[in-house]
Short mmCIF file of C-alpha atoms in Angstrom, two decimals:
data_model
loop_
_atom_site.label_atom_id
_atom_site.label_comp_id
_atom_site.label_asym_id
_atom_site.label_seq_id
_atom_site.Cartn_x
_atom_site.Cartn_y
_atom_site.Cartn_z
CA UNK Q 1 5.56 33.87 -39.71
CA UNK Q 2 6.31 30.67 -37.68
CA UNK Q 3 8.18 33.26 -35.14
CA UNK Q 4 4.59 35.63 -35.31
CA UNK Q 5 2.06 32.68 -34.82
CA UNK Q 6 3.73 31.01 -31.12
CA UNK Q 7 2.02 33.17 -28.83
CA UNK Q 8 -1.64 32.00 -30.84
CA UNK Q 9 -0.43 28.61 -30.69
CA UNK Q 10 0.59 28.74 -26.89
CA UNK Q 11 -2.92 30.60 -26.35
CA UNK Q 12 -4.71 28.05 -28.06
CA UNK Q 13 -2.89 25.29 -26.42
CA UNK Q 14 -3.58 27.09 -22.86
CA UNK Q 15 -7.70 27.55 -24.07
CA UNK Q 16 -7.66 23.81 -24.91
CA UNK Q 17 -6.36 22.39 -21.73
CA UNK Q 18 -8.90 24.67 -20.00
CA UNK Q 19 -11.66 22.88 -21.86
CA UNK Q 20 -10.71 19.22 -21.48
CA UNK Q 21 -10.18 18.98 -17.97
CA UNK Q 22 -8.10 15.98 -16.38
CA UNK Q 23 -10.60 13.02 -16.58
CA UNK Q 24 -8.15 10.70 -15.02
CA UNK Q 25 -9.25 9.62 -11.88
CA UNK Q 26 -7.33 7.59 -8.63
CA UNK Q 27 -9.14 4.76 -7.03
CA UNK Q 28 -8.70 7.74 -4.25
CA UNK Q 29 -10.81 9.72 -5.85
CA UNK Q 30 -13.82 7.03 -6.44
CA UNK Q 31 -13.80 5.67 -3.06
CA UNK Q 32 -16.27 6.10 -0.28
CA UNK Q 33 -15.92 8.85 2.34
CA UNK Q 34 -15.19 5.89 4.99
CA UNK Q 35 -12.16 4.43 2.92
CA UNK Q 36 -10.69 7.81 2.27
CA UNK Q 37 -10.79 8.16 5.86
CA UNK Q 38 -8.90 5.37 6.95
CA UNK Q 39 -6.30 6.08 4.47
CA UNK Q 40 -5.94 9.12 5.36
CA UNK Q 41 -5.62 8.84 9.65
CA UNK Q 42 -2.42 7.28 9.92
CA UNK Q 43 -3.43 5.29 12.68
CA UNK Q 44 -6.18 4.15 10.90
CA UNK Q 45 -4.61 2.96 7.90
CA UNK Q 46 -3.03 -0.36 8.08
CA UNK Q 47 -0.52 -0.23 5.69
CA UNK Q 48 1.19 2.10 7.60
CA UNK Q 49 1.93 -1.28 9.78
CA UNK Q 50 4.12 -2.48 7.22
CA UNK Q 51 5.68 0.73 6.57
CA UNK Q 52 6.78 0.73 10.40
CA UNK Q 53 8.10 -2.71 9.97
CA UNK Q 54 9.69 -1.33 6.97
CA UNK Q 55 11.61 1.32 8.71
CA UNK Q 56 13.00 -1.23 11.20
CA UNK Q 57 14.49 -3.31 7.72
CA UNK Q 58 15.62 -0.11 6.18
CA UNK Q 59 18.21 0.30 9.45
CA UNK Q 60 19.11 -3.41 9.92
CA UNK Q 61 22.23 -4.33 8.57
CA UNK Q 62 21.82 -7.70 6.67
CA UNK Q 63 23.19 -9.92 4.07
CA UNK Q 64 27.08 -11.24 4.09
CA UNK Q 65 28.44 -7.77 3.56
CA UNK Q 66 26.48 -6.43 7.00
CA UNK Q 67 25.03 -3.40 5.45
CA UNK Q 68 21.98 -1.90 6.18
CA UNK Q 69 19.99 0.16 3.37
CA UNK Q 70 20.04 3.24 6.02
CA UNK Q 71 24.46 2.77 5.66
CA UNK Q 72 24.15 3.18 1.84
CA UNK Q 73 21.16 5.46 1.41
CA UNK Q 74 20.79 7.50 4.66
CA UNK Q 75 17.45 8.80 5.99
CA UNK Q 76 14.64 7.30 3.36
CA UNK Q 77 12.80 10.82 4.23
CA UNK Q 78 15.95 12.37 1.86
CA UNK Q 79 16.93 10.43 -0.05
CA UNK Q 80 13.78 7.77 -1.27
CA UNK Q 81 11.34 10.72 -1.95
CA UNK Q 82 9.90 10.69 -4.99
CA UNK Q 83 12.03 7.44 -5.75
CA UNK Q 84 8.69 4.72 -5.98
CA UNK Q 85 6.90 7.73 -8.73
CA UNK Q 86 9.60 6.86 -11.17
CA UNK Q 87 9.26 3.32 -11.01
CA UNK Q 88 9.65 0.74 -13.27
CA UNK Q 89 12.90 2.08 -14.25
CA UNK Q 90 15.52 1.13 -16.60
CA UNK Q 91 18.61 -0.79 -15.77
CA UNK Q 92 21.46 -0.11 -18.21
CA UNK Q 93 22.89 -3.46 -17.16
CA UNK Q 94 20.13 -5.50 -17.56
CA UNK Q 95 19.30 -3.41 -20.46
CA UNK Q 96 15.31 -3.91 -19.17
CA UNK Q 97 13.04 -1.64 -16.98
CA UNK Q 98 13.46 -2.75 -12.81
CA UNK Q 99 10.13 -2.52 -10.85
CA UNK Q 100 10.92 -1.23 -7.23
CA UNK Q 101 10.37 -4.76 -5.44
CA UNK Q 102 12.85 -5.77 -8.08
CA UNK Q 103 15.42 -2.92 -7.75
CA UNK Q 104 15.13 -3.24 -3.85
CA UNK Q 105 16.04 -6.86 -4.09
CA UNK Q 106 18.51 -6.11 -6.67
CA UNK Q 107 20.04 -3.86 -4.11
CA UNK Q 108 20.38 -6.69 -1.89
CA UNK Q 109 22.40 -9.18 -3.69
CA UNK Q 110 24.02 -7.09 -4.73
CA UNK Q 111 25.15 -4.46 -2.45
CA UNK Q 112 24.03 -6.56 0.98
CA UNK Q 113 25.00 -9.55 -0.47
CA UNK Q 114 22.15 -10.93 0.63
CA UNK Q 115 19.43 -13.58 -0.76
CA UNK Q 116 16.54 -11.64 -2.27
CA UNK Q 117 13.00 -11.82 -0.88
CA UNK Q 118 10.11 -13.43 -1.75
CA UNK Q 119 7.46 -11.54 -3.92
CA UNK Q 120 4.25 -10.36 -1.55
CA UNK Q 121 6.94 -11.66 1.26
CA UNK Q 122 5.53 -9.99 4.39
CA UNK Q 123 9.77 -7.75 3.99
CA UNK Q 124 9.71 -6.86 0.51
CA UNK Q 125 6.14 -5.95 1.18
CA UNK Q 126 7.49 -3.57 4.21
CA UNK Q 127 10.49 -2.43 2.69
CA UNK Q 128 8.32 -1.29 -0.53
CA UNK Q 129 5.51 0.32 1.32
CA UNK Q 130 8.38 2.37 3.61
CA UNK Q 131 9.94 3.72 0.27
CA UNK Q 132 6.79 4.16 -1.20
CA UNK Q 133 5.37 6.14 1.56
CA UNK Q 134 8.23 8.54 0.84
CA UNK Q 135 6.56 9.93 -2.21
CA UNK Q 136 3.25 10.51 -0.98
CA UNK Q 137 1.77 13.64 -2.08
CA UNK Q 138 4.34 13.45 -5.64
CA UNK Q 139 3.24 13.27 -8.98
CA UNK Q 140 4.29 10.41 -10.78
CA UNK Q 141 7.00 10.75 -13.09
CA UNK Q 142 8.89 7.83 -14.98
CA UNK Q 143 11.52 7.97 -17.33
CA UNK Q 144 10.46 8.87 -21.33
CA UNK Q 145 13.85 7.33 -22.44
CA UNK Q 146 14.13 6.16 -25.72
CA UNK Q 147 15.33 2.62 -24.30
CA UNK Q 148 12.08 2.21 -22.72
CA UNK Q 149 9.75 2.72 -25.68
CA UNK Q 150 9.61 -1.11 -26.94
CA UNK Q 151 8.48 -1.72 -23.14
CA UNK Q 152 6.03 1.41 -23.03
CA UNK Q 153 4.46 -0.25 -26.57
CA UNK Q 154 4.47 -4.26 -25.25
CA UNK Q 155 2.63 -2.68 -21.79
CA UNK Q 156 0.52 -0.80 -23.87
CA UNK Q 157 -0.79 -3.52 -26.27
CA UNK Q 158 -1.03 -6.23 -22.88
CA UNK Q 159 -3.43 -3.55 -21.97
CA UNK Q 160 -5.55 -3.05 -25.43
CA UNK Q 161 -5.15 -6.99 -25.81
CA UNK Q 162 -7.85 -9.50 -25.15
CA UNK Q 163 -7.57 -12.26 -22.95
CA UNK Q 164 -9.11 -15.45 -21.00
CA UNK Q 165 -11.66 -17.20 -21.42
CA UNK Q 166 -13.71 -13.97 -21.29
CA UNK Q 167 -11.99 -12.76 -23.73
CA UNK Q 168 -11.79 -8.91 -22.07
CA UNK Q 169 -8.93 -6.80 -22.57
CA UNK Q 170 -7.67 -4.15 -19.57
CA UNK Q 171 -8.61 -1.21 -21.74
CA UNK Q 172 -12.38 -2.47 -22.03
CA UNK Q 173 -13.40 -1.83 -18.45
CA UNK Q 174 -10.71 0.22 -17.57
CA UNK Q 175 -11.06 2.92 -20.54
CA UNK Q 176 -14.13 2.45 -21.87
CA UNK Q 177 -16.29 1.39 -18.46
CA UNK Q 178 -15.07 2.79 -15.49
CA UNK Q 179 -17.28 4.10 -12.76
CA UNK Q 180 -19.61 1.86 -13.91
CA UNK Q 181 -20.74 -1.16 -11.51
CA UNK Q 182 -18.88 -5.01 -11.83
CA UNK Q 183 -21.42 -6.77 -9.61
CA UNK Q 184 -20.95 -4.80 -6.17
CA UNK Q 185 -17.52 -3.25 -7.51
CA UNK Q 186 -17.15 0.28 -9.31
CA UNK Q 187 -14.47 0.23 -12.13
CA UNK Q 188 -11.69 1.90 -11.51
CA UNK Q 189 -9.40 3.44 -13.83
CA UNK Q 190 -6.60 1.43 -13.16
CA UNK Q 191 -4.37 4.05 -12.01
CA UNK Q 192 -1.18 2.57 -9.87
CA UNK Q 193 -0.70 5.86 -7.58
CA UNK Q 194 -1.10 3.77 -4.28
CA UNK Q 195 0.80 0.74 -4.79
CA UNK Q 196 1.79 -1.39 -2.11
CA UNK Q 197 -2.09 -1.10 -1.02
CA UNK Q 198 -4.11 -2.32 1.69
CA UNK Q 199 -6.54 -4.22 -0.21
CA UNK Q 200 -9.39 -5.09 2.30
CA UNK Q 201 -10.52 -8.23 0.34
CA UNK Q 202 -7.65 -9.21 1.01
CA UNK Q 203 -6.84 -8.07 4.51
CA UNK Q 204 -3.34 -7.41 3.83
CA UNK Q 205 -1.17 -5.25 2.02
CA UNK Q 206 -0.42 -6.40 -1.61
CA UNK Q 207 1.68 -5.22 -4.16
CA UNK Q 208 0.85 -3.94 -8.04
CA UNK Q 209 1.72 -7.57 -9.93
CA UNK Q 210 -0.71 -9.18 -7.51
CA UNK Q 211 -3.48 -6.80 -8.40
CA UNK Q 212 -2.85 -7.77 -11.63
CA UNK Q 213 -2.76 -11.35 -11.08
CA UNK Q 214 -5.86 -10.87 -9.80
CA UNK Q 215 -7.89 -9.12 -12.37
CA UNK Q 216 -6.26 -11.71 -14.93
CA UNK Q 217 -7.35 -14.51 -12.62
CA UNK Q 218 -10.77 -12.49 -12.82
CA UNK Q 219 -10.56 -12.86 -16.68
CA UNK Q 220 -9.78 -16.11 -16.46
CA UNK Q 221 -6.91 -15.73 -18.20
CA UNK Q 222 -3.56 -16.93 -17.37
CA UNK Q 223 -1.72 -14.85 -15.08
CA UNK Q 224 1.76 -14.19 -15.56
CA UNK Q 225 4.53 -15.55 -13.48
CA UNK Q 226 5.36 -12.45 -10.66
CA UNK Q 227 8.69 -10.66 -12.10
CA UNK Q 228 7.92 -11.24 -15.78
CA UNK Q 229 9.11 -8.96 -18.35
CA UNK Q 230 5.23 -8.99 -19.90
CA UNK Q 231 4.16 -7.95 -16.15
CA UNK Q 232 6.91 -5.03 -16.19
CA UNK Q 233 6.03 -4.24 -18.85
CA UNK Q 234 2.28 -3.86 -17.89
CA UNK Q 235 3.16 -1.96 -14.63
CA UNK Q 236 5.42 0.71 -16.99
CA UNK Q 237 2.63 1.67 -19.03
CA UNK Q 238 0.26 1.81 -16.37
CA UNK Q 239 2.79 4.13 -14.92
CA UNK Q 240 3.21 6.51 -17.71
CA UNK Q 241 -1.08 6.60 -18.65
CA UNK Q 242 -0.81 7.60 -14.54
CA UNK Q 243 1.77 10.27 -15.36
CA UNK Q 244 1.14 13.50 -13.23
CA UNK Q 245 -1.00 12.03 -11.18
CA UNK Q 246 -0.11 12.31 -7.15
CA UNK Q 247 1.24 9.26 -5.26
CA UNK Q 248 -0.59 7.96 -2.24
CA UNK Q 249 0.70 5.27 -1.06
CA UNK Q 250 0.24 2.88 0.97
CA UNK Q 251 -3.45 3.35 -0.07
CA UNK Q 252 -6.64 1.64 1.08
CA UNK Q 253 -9.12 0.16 -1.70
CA UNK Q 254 -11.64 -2.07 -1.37
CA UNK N 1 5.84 -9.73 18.45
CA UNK N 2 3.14 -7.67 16.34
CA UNK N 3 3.69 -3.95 15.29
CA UNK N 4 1.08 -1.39 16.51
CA UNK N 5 -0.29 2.01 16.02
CA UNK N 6 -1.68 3.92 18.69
CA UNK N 7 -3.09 7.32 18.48
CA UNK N 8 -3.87 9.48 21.84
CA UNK N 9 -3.10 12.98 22.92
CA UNK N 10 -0.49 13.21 24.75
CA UNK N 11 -1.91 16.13 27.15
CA UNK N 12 -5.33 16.90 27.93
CA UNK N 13 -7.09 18.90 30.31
CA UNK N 14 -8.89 17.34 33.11
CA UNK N 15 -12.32 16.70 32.61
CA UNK N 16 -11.38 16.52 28.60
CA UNK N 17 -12.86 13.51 26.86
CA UNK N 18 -9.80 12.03 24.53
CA UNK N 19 -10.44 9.95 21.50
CA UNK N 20 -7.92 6.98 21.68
CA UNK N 21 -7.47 4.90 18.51
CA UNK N 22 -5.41 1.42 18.40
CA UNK N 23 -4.22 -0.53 15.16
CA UNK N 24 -2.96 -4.11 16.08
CA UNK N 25 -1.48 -6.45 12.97
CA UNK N 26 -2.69 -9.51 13.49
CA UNK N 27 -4.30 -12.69 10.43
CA UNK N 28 -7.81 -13.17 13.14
CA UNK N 29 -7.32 -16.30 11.01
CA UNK N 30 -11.05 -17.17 11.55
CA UNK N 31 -10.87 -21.52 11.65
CA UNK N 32 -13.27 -21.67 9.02
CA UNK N 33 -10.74 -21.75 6.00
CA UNK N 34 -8.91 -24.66 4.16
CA UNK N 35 -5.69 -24.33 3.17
CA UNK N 36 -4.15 -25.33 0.05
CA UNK N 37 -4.50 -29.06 0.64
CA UNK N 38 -7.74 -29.16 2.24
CA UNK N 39 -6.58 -29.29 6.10
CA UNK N 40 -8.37 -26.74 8.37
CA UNK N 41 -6.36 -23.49 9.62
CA UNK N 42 -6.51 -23.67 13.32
CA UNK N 43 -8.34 -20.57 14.29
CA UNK N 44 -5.85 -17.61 15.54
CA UNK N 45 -7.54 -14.92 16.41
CA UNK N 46 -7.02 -11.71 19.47
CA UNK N 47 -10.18 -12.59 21.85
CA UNK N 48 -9.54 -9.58 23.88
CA UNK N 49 -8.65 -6.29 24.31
CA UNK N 50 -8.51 -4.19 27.39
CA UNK N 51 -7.43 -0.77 28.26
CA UNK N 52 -6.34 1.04 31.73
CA UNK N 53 -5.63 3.99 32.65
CA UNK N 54 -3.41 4.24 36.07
CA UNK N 55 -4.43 0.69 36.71
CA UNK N 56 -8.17 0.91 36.83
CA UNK N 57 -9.75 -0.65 33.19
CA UNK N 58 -11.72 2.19 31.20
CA UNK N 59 -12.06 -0.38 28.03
CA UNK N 60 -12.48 -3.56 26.95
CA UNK N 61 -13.47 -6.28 24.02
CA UNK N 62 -14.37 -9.58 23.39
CA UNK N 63 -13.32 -9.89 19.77
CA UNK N 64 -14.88 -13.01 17.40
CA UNK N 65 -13.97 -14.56 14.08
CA UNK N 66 -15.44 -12.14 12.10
CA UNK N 67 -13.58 -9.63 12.82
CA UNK N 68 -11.10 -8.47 10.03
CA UNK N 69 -7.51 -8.73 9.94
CA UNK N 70 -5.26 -6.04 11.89
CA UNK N 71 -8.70 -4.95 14.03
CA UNK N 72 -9.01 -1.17 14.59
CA UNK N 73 -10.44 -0.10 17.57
CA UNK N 74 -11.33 3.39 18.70
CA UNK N 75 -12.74 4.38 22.39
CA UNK N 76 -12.83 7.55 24.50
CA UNK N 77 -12.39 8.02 27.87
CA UNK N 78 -12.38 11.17 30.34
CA UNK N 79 -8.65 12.90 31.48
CA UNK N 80 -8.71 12.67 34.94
CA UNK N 81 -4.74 12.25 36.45
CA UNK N 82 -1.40 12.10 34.74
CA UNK N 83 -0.19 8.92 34.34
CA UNK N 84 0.02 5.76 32.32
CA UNK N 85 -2.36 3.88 30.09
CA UNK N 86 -1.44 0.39 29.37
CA UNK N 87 -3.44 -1.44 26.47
CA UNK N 88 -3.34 -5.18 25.62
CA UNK N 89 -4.56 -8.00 23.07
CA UNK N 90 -4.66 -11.50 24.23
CA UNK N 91 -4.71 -13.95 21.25
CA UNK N 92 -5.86 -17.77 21.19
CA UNK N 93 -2.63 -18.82 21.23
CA UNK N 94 -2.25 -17.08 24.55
CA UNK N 95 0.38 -14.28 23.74
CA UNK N 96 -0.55 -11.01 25.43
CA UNK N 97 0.69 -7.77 23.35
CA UNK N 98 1.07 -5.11 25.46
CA UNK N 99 1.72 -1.42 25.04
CA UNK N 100 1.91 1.57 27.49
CA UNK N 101 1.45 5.09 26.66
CA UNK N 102 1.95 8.16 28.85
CA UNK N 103 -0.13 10.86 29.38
CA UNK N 104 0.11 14.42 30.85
CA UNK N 105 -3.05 15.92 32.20
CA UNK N 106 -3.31 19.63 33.53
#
């Protein structure tokens, strides 16, 4: 019987995709025809500056033990695409989920032997967007290990949680009233695919934990500290409600 | 000193009128802001731009504080010889960026 039904159940799963369409949508696909357009000219889209400056780090030896990324990990055209997609991802050491600012400067104490950069440092900045630039065009895919459920469930409930003094949760404008207008602003969806990004506000490239620094700052709630396991946490399941969706970074938002 | 894009053909025929597109990174801090303990940020920004092509100057800017961050600017000019086009950014501290570009015209 079970063995008879399948092919019903497969059609039926096929006729029900058909109907609900993907309603996720990028900041990409909400912006204006002029900020697509400078994100998509290379010369015209200023985080590419970073990611040139983050080609020159990725073949500069550094660090005590005098090794450049390029001597471990070769050409980042190889061997970092698709790499940023599946990030936050789980160290087995640390027995916690690694964002990729964290796993690059994880990779340099401990394999450079070098002192690890400062968060939204101009070189972590670089070295982030030039990996991240690698897996343009990729869908995003992070790990569904079991280890990284309790992390997937804390990210999830910082996002359905109220905060601040305005007592908003994430979900509330991101869920329930995106695309509508927050003064000037349209709501996003909150969808990471571009991260680093070239935030005009803020006339500089930025990374995903100040973005959400920022909205909480917005809330007026308190933000958390940058490299906190809540703010991991946070970036994980905004990675995995993103899943499938195709990287672009280093993006341009307003 | 600063990293920049620049986007031109690299052959043209003569006569041709070529888009030319530069990205320079630079704050254009604008001397209007406060930092963190209230003293004003002396104001840093490019002032000028120029462009020439085989020495003669087919472009230039006067650039002011309200101009963003990492200023884009696109120009065209006509392809008339092979040769070189040099393009610079002078800043208020005085440093002069300055990037050449060849250019093959038939």
């Amino acid at each position: 019987m079970n063995f008879l039904l399948r092919p019903l159940v497969a059609l039926a799963t096929t006729i029900a995709l058909a109907a609900a369409p993907d309603e996720r949508r990028s900041g990409y696909d909400i912006a204006g025809p002029e900020i697509r357009a400078m994100q998509d000219d290379d010369t015209a889209n200023p985080g590419n500056l970073w990611v040139l400056q983050g080609e020159t780090l990725w073949g500069k030896p550094t660090g005590a033990a005098d090794r450049s990324c390029a001597d471990c990990h070769g050409d980042a055209q190889m061997t970092m695409k698709g790499v940023a997609a599946r990030y936050p991802a789980f160290d087995a050491v640390l027995a916690r989920p690694l964002d990729l600012e964290q796993r690059i400067n994880q990779c340099r104490t401990e394999h450079q032997k070098a002192e690890p950069l400062a968060w939204e440092s101009e070189d972590l900045l670089a070295v982030t967007a030039f990996v991240a630039r690698q897996s343009r065009g990729l869908p995003i895919t992070v790990s569904a290990s079991l280890e990284l459920r309790p992390f997937l469930a804390l990210g999830k409930q910082l996002f359905e949680q109220r905060e601040g003094q305005l007592n908003l949760s994430c979900s509330q404008c991101h869920d329930d009233n995106w695309g509508k207008q927050l003064a000037g602003n349209l709501i996003p969806q909150g969808h990471p695919t571009g991260y680093p990004i070239y935030r005009l506000q803020w006339q500089s490239l930025g990374s995903l934990q100040r973005r959400l620094r920022n909205c909480m700052t917005g809330l007026r709630a308190e933000p958390f500290e940058y490299g906190a396991p809540q703010a991991i946490a946070l970036e994980f399941y905004l990675m995995e409600r993103a899943r499938g969706m195709p990287m672009d970074a280093p993006a341009v938002r307003p | 000193m600063a990293r920049v894009l620049i986007n031109l053909p690299q052959r043209a025929k003569r006569g041709d009128i070529m888009e030319i597109k530069t990205l320079i990174q630079h704050p254009m801090e604008t001397g209007y802001r406060l930092d963190n303990k209230g003293v004003a940020i002396p104001r840093d920004i490019i002032n000028r731009f120029t462009c020439t092509y085989n020495g003669d100057e087919v472009f230039q800017a006067e650039l002011f504080p309200a101009i963003s961050a990492n200023p884009f600017l696109a120009f065209s000019t006509v392809a008339t010889e092979s040769g070189e086009l040099v393009f610079s950014w002078t800043d208020d501290r005085g440093q002069t960026q300055t990037e050449t570009r060849q250019i093959t015209v038939e």
